Amino acid sequence: MIDETEIYLDECPASPLGHILVLRSSMEGGNEPPYLSMDSINDVTIHLTHACNLKCRHCYLSAGKPLSGELNVDDWLHILDKLRDLEVKYVYLLGGEPTLLIKRGLLRIISHAKDLGLYVSMSTNGTLINRENALQLKRAGLDQVQVSLDGPNPAVNDVIRGFGSFNKAIRAINVFREVGIAVSLSYTVIPDNAYYVIDMVKLTERLRVPVLTFIRAQEFGRARENGLSLSDELARMVIKDLMRIRTNVKLVLNGFRFSLSDLYEVYRKSRERLNALKIINYSTCPAGRSRFVIDSDGNVYGCELLMSKEFYEGNALRDDLRAIWRDGFRSFRGRRYAEIRPCSTCPMADLCNASCPARAFTAFGSVNSPDPYCPIIKELINKSR
Ligand code: SF4
Ligand code: SF4
């Protein structure tokens, strides 16, 4: 009998650290994922390529073709050395689809990262995985993998991710488990699949996967082009559904905080357990504080949702990464909270820190703006109309 489902909240919709820590602690027999301070670099996300063999309707990167000037394997090995020197703890390998590189250096990248003592997680759509290459990934030292599925059956998933992608992902999940790679699942919630979250939890149980992450789709890339952001009403329904299910699958929610009915209580008790919710990242934006992102051409940014020239910090291959970390990320580190209304007078400001700069920039053209997802801000905007 399961008394209470473990649900973890991470407000940042982009950070992989929530699911990495929950899966790691689950595999290592820990009760709670470790608390990591925001004072040093916890994780770096590496987009190894923008190439992808799928064309998911909500992809924030609009992945498909490789970027011009994508780095080669030796370049990435050199960058990993630099990350080790910066005492980075976790690297998250992302695409596009990183397994497109499995015969072009992916295994060397993983084994080098492991030799350097880094913890290595990877995201994949699973469509190219077979027993042989899963074993190669295991032998290279891959610590964990997250497989993306956006529906509990082919009918829901394949409309979003492409015909045949459901069955291939299921095969990959089973193969990863057989060869002994820790696996979690991710589900990007859009209007089309919001009604199936309970079925997805049940599928995750049947697959004997310990962790499932629900990511609220953000208005970037193809999700924006296709108008796939989730309304507050649907987001609240998803939270309500997940709060009532009893499961031994640990659930991670990325980007749902502003649709909680007891938002203020969550803030007030942010270090405690509250209504089965555990807070992983309560001070919101880790960009340039405890994480950064390297794009497939080596360019460094604070956040994958803001990989544009305004937020370019330098190149991880050509430039001094230590100097970038020491002096860069001013858009994020220098965000002028006191000038952002109504955040400057909000009782939750010291915990929320005006929330997500990527959403603020996209909505209002400046990171020194409020987050349009915040209900307080939405109300103000509605009143001023
Ligand atoms: S700007 Fe910060 S909070 Fe927003 S998605 Fe990026 S890292 Fe997360
Ligand atoms: S008003 Fe600003 S500080 Fe307050 S909850 Fe909303 S985004 Fe956070």
PDB file of C-alpha atoms in Angstrom, residues 88-260:
ATOM      1  CA  VAL A  88      31.267  20.757 -12.666  1.00  0.00           C
ATOM      2  CA  LYS A  89      29.365  17.819 -11.106  1.00  0.00           C
ATOM      3  CA  TYR A  90      26.772  16.749 -13.699  1.00  0.00           C
ATOM      4  CA  VAL A  91      26.772  16.857 -17.487  1.00  0.00           C
ATOM      5  CA  TYR A  92      23.559  16.365 -19.418  1.00  0.00           C
ATOM      6  CA  LEU A  93      23.962  15.295 -23.051  1.00  0.00           C
ATOM      7  CA  LEU A  94      21.197  16.563 -25.243  1.00  0.00           C
ATOM      8  CA  GLY A  95      20.407  17.166 -28.918  1.00  0.00           C
ATOM      9  CA  GLY A  96      18.683  17.253 -31.277  1.00  0.00           C
ATOM     10  CA  GLU A  97      19.144  13.543 -30.871  1.00  0.00           C
ATOM     11  CA  PRO A  98      22.525  12.648 -29.319  1.00  0.00           C
ATOM     12  CA  THR A  99      22.395   8.992 -30.362  1.00  0.00           C
ATOM     13  CA  LEU A 100      22.756  10.111 -34.011  1.00  0.00           C
ATOM     14  CA  LEU A 101      26.403  10.495 -32.962  1.00  0.00           C
ATOM     15  CA  ILE A 102      26.778   7.008 -31.533  1.00  0.00           C
ATOM     16  CA  LYS A 103      29.160   5.992 -34.312  1.00  0.00           C
ATOM     17  CA  ARG A 104      30.706   9.442 -34.488  1.00  0.00           C
ATOM     18  CA  GLY A 105      32.209   9.943 -31.056  1.00  0.00           C
ATOM     19  CA  LEU A 106      29.347   9.804 -28.524  1.00  0.00           C
ATOM     20  CA  LEU A 107      30.887   6.802 -26.754  1.00  0.00           C
ATOM     21  CA  ARG A 108      34.287   8.516 -26.491  1.00  0.00           C
ATOM     22  CA  ILE A 109      32.639  11.652 -25.106  1.00  0.00           C
ATOM     23  CA  ILE A 110      30.844   9.641 -22.410  1.00  0.00           C
ATOM     24  CA  SER A 111      33.846   7.537 -21.419  1.00  0.00           C
ATOM     25  CA  HIS A 112      36.095  10.613 -21.254  1.00  0.00           C
ATOM     26  CA  ALA A 113      33.568  12.417 -19.041  1.00  0.00           C
ATOM     27  CA  LYS A 114      33.491   9.366 -16.761  1.00  0.00           C
ATOM     28  CA  ASP A 115      37.309   9.216 -16.647  1.00  0.00           C
ATOM     29  CA  LEU A 116      37.201  12.829 -15.460  1.00  0.00           C
ATOM     30  CA  GLY A 117      34.814  11.919 -12.632  1.00  0.00           C
ATOM     31  CA  LEU A 118      31.738  13.616 -14.038  1.00  0.00           C
ATOM     32  CA  TYR A 119      28.252  12.163 -13.583  1.00  0.00           C
ATOM     33  CA  VAL A 120      26.768  11.689 -17.071  1.00  0.00           C
ATOM     34  CA  SER A 121      23.095  11.723 -17.995  1.00  0.00           C
ATOM     35  CA  MET A 122      21.656  11.769 -21.523  1.00  0.00           C
ATOM     36  CA  SER A 123      18.287  12.506 -23.087  1.00  0.00           C
ATOM     37  CA  THR A 124      17.116  10.481 -26.088  1.00  0.00           C
ATOM     38  CA  ASN A 125      14.018   9.766 -28.130  1.00  0.00           C
ATOM     39  CA  GLY A 126      15.131   6.114 -28.052  1.00  0.00           C
ATOM     40  CA  THR A 127      14.290   5.427 -31.689  1.00  0.00           C
ATOM     41  CA  LEU A 128      17.839   4.411 -32.672  1.00  0.00           C
ATOM     42  CA  ILE A 129      18.553   2.210 -29.664  1.00  0.00           C
ATOM     43  CA  ASN A 130      19.180  -1.510 -29.943  1.00  0.00           C
ATOM     44  CA  ARG A 131      20.756  -4.004 -27.568  1.00  0.00           C
ATOM     45  CA  GLU A 132      24.198  -3.640 -29.104  1.00  0.00           C
ATOM     46  CA  ASN A 133      24.474   0.144 -28.862  1.00  0.00           C
ATOM     47  CA  ALA A 134      22.776   0.193 -25.441  1.00  0.00           C
ATOM     48  CA  LEU A 135      25.532  -2.153 -24.231  1.00  0.00           C
ATOM     49  CA  GLN A 136      28.137   0.164 -25.744  1.00  0.00           C
ATOM     50  CA  LEU A 137      26.604   3.100 -23.872  1.00  0.00           C
ATOM     51  CA  LYS A 138      26.663   1.077 -20.658  1.00  0.00           C
ATOM     52  CA  ARG A 139      30.316   0.105 -21.173  1.00  0.00           C
ATOM     53  CA  ALA A 140      31.210   3.730 -21.942  1.00  0.00           C
ATOM     54  CA  GLY A 141      29.903   4.531 -18.453  1.00  0.00           C
ATOM     55  CA  LEU A 142      26.619   6.352 -19.082  1.00  0.00           C
ATOM     56  CA  ASP A 143      25.111   6.807 -15.618  1.00  0.00           C
ATOM     57  CA  GLN A 144      21.516   7.385 -16.609  1.00  0.00           C
ATOM     58  CA  VAL A 145      19.262   8.123 -19.520  1.00  0.00           C
ATOM     59  CA  GLN A 146      15.956   9.939 -19.912  1.00  0.00           C
ATOM     60  CA  VAL A 147      13.663   8.678 -22.688  1.00  0.00           C
ATOM     61  CA  SER A 148      11.025  11.059 -24.050  1.00  0.00           C
ATOM     62  CA  LEU A 149       7.463   9.828 -24.475  1.00  0.00           C
ATOM     63  CA  ASP A 150       4.515  12.185 -24.869  1.00  0.00           C
ATOM     64  CA  GLY A 151       1.646   9.764 -24.616  1.00  0.00           C
ATOM     65  CA  PRO A 152       0.758   6.477 -22.923  1.00  0.00           C
ATOM     66  CA  ASN A 153       0.022   4.802 -26.266  1.00  0.00           C
ATOM     67  CA  PRO A 154       0.918   5.221 -29.948  1.00  0.00           C
ATOM     68  CA  ALA A 155      -2.300   7.103 -30.738  1.00  0.00           C
ATOM     69  CA  VAL A 156      -1.445   9.988 -28.392  1.00  0.00           C
ATOM     70  CA  ASN A 157       2.352   9.892 -28.619  1.00  0.00           C
ATOM     71  CA  ASP A 158       2.856   9.450 -32.350  1.00  0.00           C
ATOM     72  CA  VAL A 159       0.703  12.421 -33.345  1.00  0.00           C
ATOM     73  CA  ILE A 160       3.110  14.586 -31.346  1.00  0.00           C
ATOM     74  CA  ARG A 161       6.440  12.805 -31.897  1.00  0.00           C
ATOM     75  CA  GLY A 162       6.026  10.982 -35.220  1.00  0.00           C
ATOM     76  CA  PHE A 163       4.670   7.703 -36.518  1.00  0.00           C
ATOM     77  CA  GLY A 164       6.313   4.616 -34.974  1.00  0.00           C
ATOM     78  CA  SER A 165       8.144   6.598 -32.287  1.00  0.00           C
ATOM     79  CA  PHE A 166       6.137   5.106 -29.379  1.00  0.00           C
ATOM     80  CA  ASN A 167       7.026   1.477 -30.055  1.00  0.00           C
ATOM     81  CA  LYS A 168      10.679   2.318 -30.681  1.00  0.00           C
ATOM     82  CA  ALA A 169      10.901   4.278 -27.405  1.00  0.00           C
ATOM     83  CA  ILE A 170       9.335   1.365 -25.481  1.00  0.00           C
ATOM     84  CA  ARG A 171      11.873  -1.011 -27.014  1.00  0.00           C
ATOM     85  CA  ALA A 172      14.682   1.369 -25.967  1.00  0.00           C
ATOM     86  CA  ILE A 173      13.382   1.617 -22.389  1.00  0.00           C
ATOM     87  CA  ASN A 174      13.330  -2.183 -22.074  1.00  0.00           C
ATOM     88  CA  VAL A 175      16.797  -2.540 -23.599  1.00  0.00           C
ATOM     89  CA  PHE A 176      18.270   0.138 -21.323  1.00  0.00           C
ATOM     90  CA  ARG A 177      16.836  -1.668 -18.305  1.00  0.00           C
ATOM     91  CA  GLU A 178      18.145  -5.044 -19.512  1.00  0.00           C
ATOM     92  CA  VAL A 179      21.710  -3.756 -19.916  1.00  0.00           C
ATOM     93  CA  GLY A 180      21.602  -1.992 -16.543  1.00  0.00           C
ATOM     94  CA  ILE A 181      21.396   1.699 -17.423  1.00  0.00           C
ATOM     95  CA  ALA A 182      19.207   3.666 -15.012  1.00  0.00           C
ATOM     96  CA  VAL A 183      16.275   5.077 -16.956  1.00  0.00           C
ATOM     97  CA  SER A 184      13.651   7.733 -16.350  1.00  0.00           C
ATOM     98  CA  LEU A 185      10.923   9.066 -18.645  1.00  0.00           C
ATOM     99  CA  SER A 186       9.915  12.568 -19.637  1.00  0.00           C
ATOM    100  CA  TYR A 187       6.510  13.769 -20.812  1.00  0.00           C
ATOM    101  CA  THR A 188       6.127  17.278 -22.203  1.00  0.00           C
ATOM    102  CA  VAL A 189       2.588  18.365 -21.377  1.00  0.00           C
ATOM    103  CA  ILE A 190       0.723  20.194 -24.142  1.00  0.00           C
ATOM    104  CA  PRO A 191      -3.060  20.599 -24.615  1.00  0.00           C
ATOM    105  CA  ASP A 192      -3.189  17.419 -26.751  1.00  0.00           C
ATOM    106  CA  ASN A 193      -1.835  15.044 -24.075  1.00  0.00           C
ATOM    107  CA  ALA A 194      -2.799  16.774 -20.799  1.00  0.00           C
ATOM    108  CA  TYR A 195      -5.730  14.395 -20.260  1.00  0.00           C
ATOM    109  CA  TYR A 196      -3.498  11.311 -20.278  1.00  0.00           C
ATOM    110  CA  VAL A 197      -1.092  11.964 -17.402  1.00  0.00           C
ATOM    111  CA  ILE A 198      -2.614   9.272 -15.152  1.00  0.00           C
ATOM    112  CA  ASP A 199      -2.391   6.704 -17.957  1.00  0.00           C
ATOM    113  CA  MET A 200       1.225   7.718 -18.431  1.00  0.00           C
ATOM    114  CA  VAL A 201       1.980   7.098 -14.747  1.00  0.00           C
ATOM    115  CA  LYS A 202       0.393   3.643 -15.078  1.00  0.00           C
ATOM    116  CA  LEU A 203       2.471   2.883 -18.165  1.00  0.00           C
ATOM    117  CA  THR A 204       5.610   3.950 -16.268  1.00  0.00           C
ATOM    118  CA  GLU A 205       4.679   1.520 -13.467  1.00  0.00           C
ATOM    119  CA  ARG A 206       4.234  -1.316 -15.976  1.00  0.00           C
ATOM    120  CA  LEU A 207       7.614  -0.524 -17.526  1.00  0.00           C
ATOM    121  CA  ARG A 208       9.124  -0.614 -14.013  1.00  0.00           C
ATOM    122  CA  VAL A 209      10.739   2.788 -14.518  1.00  0.00           C
ATOM    123  CA  PRO A 210      11.229   4.599 -11.181  1.00  0.00           C
ATOM    124  CA  VAL A 211      10.985   8.278 -12.211  1.00  0.00           C
ATOM    125  CA  LEU A 212       8.688  10.210 -14.553  1.00  0.00           C
ATOM    126  CA  THR A 213       9.096  13.913 -15.289  1.00  0.00           C
ATOM    127  CA  PHE A 214       6.265  16.114 -16.511  1.00  0.00           C
ATOM    128  CA  ILE A 215       7.496  19.262 -18.245  1.00  0.00           C
ATOM    129  CA  ARG A 216       5.071  22.098 -18.861  1.00  0.00           C
ATOM    130  CA  ALA A 217       5.558  23.097 -22.516  1.00  0.00           C
ATOM    131  CA  GLN A 218       6.955  26.603 -22.801  1.00  0.00           C
ATOM    132  CA  GLU A 219       6.261  29.057 -25.622  1.00  0.00           C
ATOM    133  CA  PHE A 220       9.522  28.609 -27.488  1.00  0.00           C
ATOM    134  CA  GLY A 221      10.494  27.073 -30.834  1.00  0.00           C
ATOM    135  CA  ARG A 222       7.905  24.809 -32.446  1.00  0.00           C
ATOM    136  CA  ALA A 223       5.719  24.864 -29.303  1.00  0.00           C
ATOM    137  CA  ARG A 224       5.284  28.602 -29.890  1.00  0.00           C
ATOM    138  CA  GLU A 225       4.818  28.256 -33.659  1.00  0.00           C
ATOM    139  CA  ASN A 226       2.185  25.564 -33.126  1.00  0.00           C
ATOM    140  CA  GLY A 227       0.452  27.355 -30.214  1.00  0.00           C
ATOM    141  CA  LEU A 228       1.005  24.442 -27.818  1.00  0.00           C
ATOM    142  CA  SER A 229       1.446  26.175 -24.476  1.00  0.00           C
ATOM    143  CA  LEU A 230      -0.684  24.840 -21.643  1.00  0.00           C
ATOM    144  CA  SER A 231      -3.477  26.981 -20.206  1.00  0.00           C
ATOM    145  CA  ASP A 232      -3.580  27.478 -16.425  1.00  0.00           C
ATOM    146  CA  GLU A 233      -6.805  25.516 -16.349  1.00  0.00           C
ATOM    147  CA  LEU A 234      -5.160  22.467 -17.948  1.00  0.00           C
ATOM    148  CA  ALA A 235      -2.035  22.842 -15.828  1.00  0.00           C
ATOM    149  CA  ARG A 236      -4.203  22.862 -12.670  1.00  0.00           C
ATOM    150  CA  MET A 237      -6.042  19.768 -13.900  1.00  0.00           C
ATOM    151  CA  VAL A 238      -2.711  17.975 -14.422  1.00  0.00           C
ATOM    152  CA  ILE A 239      -1.550  18.861 -10.905  1.00  0.00           C
ATOM    153  CA  LYS A 240      -4.886  17.740  -9.418  1.00  0.00           C
ATOM    154  CA  ASP A 241      -4.754  14.435 -11.277  1.00  0.00           C
ATOM    155  CA  LEU A 242      -1.196  13.760 -10.170  1.00  0.00           C
ATOM    156  CA  MET A 243      -1.948  14.672  -6.550  1.00  0.00           C
ATOM    157  CA  ARG A 244      -4.656  12.037  -6.314  1.00  0.00           C
ATOM    158  CA  ILE A 245      -2.845   9.073  -7.849  1.00  0.00           C
ATOM    159  CA  ARG A 246      -1.050   6.623  -5.556  1.00  0.00           C
ATOM    160  CA  THR A 247       2.070   5.237  -7.191  1.00  0.00           C
ATOM    161  CA  ASN A 248       5.586   4.202  -6.337  1.00  0.00           C
ATOM    162  CA  VAL A 249       6.837   6.087  -9.417  1.00  0.00           C
ATOM    163  CA  LYS A 250       8.532   9.290  -8.280  1.00  0.00           C
ATOM    164  CA  LEU A 251       7.102  12.252 -10.167  1.00  0.00           C
ATOM    165  CA  VAL A 252       9.050  15.386 -11.065  1.00  0.00           C
ATOM    166  CA  LEU A 253       7.152  18.491 -12.202  1.00  0.00           C
ATOM    167  CA  ASN A 254       9.100  21.091 -14.171  1.00  0.00           C
ATOM    168  CA  GLY A 255       7.503  24.485 -14.695  1.00  0.00           C
ATOM    169  CA  PHE A 256       4.140  23.936 -12.966  1.00  0.00           C
ATOM    170  CA  ARG A 257       4.572  25.977  -9.800  1.00  0.00           C
ATOM    171  CA  PHE A 258       2.501  28.975 -10.860  1.00  0.00           C
ATOM    172  CA  SER A 259      -0.558  26.768 -11.308  1.00  0.00           C
ATOM    173  CA  LEU A 260      -0.510  25.468  -7.736  1.00  0.00           C
TER     174      LEU A 260
END
